[in-house]
Short mmCIF file of C-alpha atoms in Angstrom, two decimals:
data_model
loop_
_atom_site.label_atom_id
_atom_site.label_comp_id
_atom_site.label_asym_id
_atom_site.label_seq_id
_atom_site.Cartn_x
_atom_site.Cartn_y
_atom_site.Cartn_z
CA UNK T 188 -38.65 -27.90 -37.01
CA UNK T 189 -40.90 -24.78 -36.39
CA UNK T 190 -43.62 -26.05 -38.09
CA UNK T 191 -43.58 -29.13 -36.30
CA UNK T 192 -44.12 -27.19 -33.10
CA UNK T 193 -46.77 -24.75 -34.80
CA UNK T 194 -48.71 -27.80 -36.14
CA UNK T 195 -48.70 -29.36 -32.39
CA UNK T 196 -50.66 -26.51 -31.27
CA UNK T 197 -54.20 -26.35 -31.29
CA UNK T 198 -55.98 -23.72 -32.75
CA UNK T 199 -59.82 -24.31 -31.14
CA UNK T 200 -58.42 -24.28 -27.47
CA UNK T 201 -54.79 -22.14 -27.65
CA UNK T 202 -54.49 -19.37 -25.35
CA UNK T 203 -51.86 -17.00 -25.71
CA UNK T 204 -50.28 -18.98 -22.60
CA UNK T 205 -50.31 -22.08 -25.27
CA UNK T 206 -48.81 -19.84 -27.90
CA UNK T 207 -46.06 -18.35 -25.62
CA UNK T 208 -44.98 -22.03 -24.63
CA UNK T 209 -45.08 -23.28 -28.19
CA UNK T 210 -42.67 -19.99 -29.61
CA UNK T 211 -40.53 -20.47 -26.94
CA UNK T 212 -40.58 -24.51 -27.62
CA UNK T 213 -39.90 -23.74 -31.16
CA UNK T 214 -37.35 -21.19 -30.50
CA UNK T 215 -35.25 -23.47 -27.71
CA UNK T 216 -35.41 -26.31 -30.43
CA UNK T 217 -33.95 -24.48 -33.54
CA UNK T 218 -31.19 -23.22 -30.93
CA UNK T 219 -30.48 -26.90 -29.81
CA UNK T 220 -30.69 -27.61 -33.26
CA UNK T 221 -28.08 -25.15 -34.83
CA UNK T 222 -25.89 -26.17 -32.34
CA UNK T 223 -26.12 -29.62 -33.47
CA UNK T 224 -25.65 -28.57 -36.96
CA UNK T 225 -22.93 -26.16 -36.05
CA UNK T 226 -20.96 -28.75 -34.47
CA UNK T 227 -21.73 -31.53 -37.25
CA UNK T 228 -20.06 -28.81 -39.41
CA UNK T 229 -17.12 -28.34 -37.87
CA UNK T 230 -16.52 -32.08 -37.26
CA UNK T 231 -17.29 -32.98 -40.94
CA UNK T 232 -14.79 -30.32 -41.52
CA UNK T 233 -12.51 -32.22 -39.31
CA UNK T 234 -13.33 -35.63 -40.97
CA UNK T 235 -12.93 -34.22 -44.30
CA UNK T 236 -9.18 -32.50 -43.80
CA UNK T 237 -8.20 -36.03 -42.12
CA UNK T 238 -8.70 -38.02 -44.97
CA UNK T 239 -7.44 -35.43 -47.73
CA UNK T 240 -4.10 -35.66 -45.22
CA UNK T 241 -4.44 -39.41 -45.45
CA UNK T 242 -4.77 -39.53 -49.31
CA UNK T 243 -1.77 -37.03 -49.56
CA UNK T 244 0.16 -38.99 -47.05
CA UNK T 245 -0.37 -41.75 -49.21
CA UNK T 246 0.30 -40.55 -52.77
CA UNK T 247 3.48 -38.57 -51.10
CA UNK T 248 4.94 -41.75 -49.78
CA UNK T 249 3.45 -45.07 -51.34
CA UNK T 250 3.90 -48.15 -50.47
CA UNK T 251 1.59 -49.41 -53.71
CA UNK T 252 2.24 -46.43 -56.21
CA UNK T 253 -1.14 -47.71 -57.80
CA UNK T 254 -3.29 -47.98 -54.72
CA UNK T 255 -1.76 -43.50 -54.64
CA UNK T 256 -3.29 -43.24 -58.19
CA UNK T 257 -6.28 -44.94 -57.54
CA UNK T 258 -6.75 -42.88 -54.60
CA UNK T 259 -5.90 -39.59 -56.83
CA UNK T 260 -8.50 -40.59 -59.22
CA UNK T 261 -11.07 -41.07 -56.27
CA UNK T 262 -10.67 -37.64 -55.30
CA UNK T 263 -11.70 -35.93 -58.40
CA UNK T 264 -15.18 -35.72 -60.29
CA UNK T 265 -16.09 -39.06 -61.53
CA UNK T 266 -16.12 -37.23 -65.12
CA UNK T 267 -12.52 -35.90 -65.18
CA UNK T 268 -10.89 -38.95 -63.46
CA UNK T 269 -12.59 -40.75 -66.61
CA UNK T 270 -10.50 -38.91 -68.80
CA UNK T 271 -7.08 -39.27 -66.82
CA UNK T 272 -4.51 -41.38 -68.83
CA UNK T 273 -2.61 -43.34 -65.99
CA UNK T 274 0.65 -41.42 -66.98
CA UNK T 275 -1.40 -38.44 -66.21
CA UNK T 276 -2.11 -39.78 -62.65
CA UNK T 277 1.11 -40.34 -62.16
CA UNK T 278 2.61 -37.28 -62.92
CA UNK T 279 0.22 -35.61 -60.35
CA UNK T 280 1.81 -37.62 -57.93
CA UNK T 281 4.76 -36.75 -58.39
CA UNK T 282 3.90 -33.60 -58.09
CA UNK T 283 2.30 -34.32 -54.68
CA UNK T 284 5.49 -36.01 -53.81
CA UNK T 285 7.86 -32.80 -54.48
CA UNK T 286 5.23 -30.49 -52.05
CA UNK T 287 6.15 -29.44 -48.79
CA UNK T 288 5.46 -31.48 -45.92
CA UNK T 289 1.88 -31.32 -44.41
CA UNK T 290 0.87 -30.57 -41.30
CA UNK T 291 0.56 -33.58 -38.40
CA UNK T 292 -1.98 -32.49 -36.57
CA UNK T 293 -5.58 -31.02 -38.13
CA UNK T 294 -6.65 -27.64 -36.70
CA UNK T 295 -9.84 -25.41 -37.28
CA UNK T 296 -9.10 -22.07 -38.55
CA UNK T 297 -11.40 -19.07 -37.49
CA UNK T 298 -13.14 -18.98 -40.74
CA UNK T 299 -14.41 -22.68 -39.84
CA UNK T 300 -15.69 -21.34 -36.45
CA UNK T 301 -17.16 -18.54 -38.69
CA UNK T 302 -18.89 -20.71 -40.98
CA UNK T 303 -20.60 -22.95 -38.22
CA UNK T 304 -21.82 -19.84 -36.30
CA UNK T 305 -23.33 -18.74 -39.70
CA UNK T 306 -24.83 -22.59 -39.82
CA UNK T 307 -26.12 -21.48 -36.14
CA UNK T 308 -27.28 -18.63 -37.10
CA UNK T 309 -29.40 -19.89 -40.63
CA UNK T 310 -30.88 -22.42 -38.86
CA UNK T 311 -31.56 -20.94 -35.73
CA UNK T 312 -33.38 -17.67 -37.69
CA UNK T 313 -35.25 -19.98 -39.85
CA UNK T 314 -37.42 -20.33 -36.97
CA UNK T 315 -38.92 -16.22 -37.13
CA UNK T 316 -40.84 -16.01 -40.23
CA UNK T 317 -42.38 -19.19 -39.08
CA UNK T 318 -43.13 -17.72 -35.14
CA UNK T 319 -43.90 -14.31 -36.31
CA UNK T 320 -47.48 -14.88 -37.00
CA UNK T 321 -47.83 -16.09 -33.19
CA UNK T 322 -46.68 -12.43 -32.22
CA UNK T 323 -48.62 -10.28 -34.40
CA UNK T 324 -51.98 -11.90 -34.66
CA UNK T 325 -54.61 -12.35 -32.09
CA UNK T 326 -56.23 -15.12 -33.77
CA UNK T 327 -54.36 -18.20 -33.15
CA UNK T 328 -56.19 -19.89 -36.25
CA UNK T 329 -55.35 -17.87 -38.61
CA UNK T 330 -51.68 -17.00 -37.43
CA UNK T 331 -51.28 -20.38 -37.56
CA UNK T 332 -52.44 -20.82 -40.76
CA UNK T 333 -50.30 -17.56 -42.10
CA UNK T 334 -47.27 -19.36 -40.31
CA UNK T 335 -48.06 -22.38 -42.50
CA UNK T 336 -48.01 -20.48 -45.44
CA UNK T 337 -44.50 -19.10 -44.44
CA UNK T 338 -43.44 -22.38 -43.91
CA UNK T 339 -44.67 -23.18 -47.58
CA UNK T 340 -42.88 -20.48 -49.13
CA UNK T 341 -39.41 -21.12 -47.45
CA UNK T 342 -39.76 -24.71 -48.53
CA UNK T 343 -40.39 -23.75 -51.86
CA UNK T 344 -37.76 -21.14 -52.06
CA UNK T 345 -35.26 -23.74 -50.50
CA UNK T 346 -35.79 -26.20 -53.31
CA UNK T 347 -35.85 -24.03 -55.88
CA UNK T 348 -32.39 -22.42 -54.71
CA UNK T 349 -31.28 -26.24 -54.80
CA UNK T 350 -32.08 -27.05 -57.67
CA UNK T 351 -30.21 -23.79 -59.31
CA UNK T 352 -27.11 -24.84 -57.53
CA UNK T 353 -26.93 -28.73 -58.37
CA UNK T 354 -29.78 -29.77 -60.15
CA UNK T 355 -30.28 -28.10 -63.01
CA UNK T 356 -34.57 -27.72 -62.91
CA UNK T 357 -35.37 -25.54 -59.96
CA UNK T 358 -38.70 -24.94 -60.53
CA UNK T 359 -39.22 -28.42 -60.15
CA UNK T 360 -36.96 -28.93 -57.26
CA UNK T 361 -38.83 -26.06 -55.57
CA UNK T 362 -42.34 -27.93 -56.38
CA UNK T 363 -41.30 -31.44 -55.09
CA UNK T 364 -39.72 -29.37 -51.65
CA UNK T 365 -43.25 -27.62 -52.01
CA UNK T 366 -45.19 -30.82 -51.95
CA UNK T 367 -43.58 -32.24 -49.29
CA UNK T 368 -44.23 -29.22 -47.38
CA UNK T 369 -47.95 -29.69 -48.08
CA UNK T 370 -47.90 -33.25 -47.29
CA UNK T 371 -46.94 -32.14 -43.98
CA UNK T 372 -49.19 -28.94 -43.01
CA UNK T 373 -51.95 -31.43 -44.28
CA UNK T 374 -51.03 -34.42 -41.87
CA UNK T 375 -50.99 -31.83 -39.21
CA UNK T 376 -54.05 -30.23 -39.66
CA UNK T 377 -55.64 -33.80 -40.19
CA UNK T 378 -54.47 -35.32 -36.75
CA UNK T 379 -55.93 -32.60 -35.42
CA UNK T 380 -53.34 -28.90 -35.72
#
């Protein structure tokens, strides 16, 4: 989001009036933005607790005992439910069956709220490293050009994080987010950034 406001200013003509408007532009955004995120999170939260409640509901009390297994096996990793015998399944609901009754009514908990002020918050100071430049250098060329760089190096370091949590090859994850990256600062400084 930052470096779509960096790459909408123009480096032959910006003034430091142009550069104040475009930090504060890229500023206001990433707070609209983490707000938006924030909230997605705690609704996706929300959505997510509703239909475990609705699967438990169901395997609890079913009205088609193999509709509740095949709603068991759903919920876990395509490679384990693979491996479930159906008297396996079943026993698990029966388990379910002997818990105590859920709640009725889904709530956030504080740590929920605390999570989507920390989604606030990473998204929202994502935007300094990229704005810093703007503050320190005179030269609104080459701060933009430093802020690029930034940019780069976050994107690279958020795909290579990615790819050591889920994907196994992170270098390469990190490259691809990388190239993307460069795909972008390179459209922007084409039209004209």
């Amino acid at each position: 989001m930052a470096l779509t406001f960096t790459g909408s200013l123009s480096v032959a003509t910006a003034e430091r009036a142009d550069v104040r408007e475009m930090l504060i532009g890229a500023l206001g955004c990433n707070i609209a933005w983490g707000l938006v995120d924030a909230v997605m999170f705690l609704l996706g939260t929300l959505a997510e607790r509703g239909r475990n409640l609705a699967i438990l509901n169901e395997a609890r009390n079913p009205r088609d005992p193999a509709r509740a297994r095949g709603l068991i096996l759903e919920t876990l990793p395509p490679a384990v439910a693979a491996t479930m015998e159906p008297d396996e399944v079943e026993a698990i609901r029966r388990r379910l069956a002997r818990l105590p009754e859920p709640p009725t009514h889904l709530r956030l908990t504080a740590g929920d709220f605390r999570t989507a002020a920390g989604v606030f918050l990473l998204v929202f100071l994502a935007t300094f490293p990229v704005a810093l430049p703007f503050t320190f250098l005179d030269n609104a060329h080459v701060a933009l050009r430093v802020s690029n760089g930034i940019a780069l190096v976050m994107l690279f370091l958020g795909g290579y994080f990615l790819g050591r949590y889920g994907l196994r090859r992170p270098w390469l994850s990190g490259l691809v987010t990388l190239g993307v990256g460069v795909v972008l600062v390179w459209a922007t400084i084409a039209l004209g950034g």
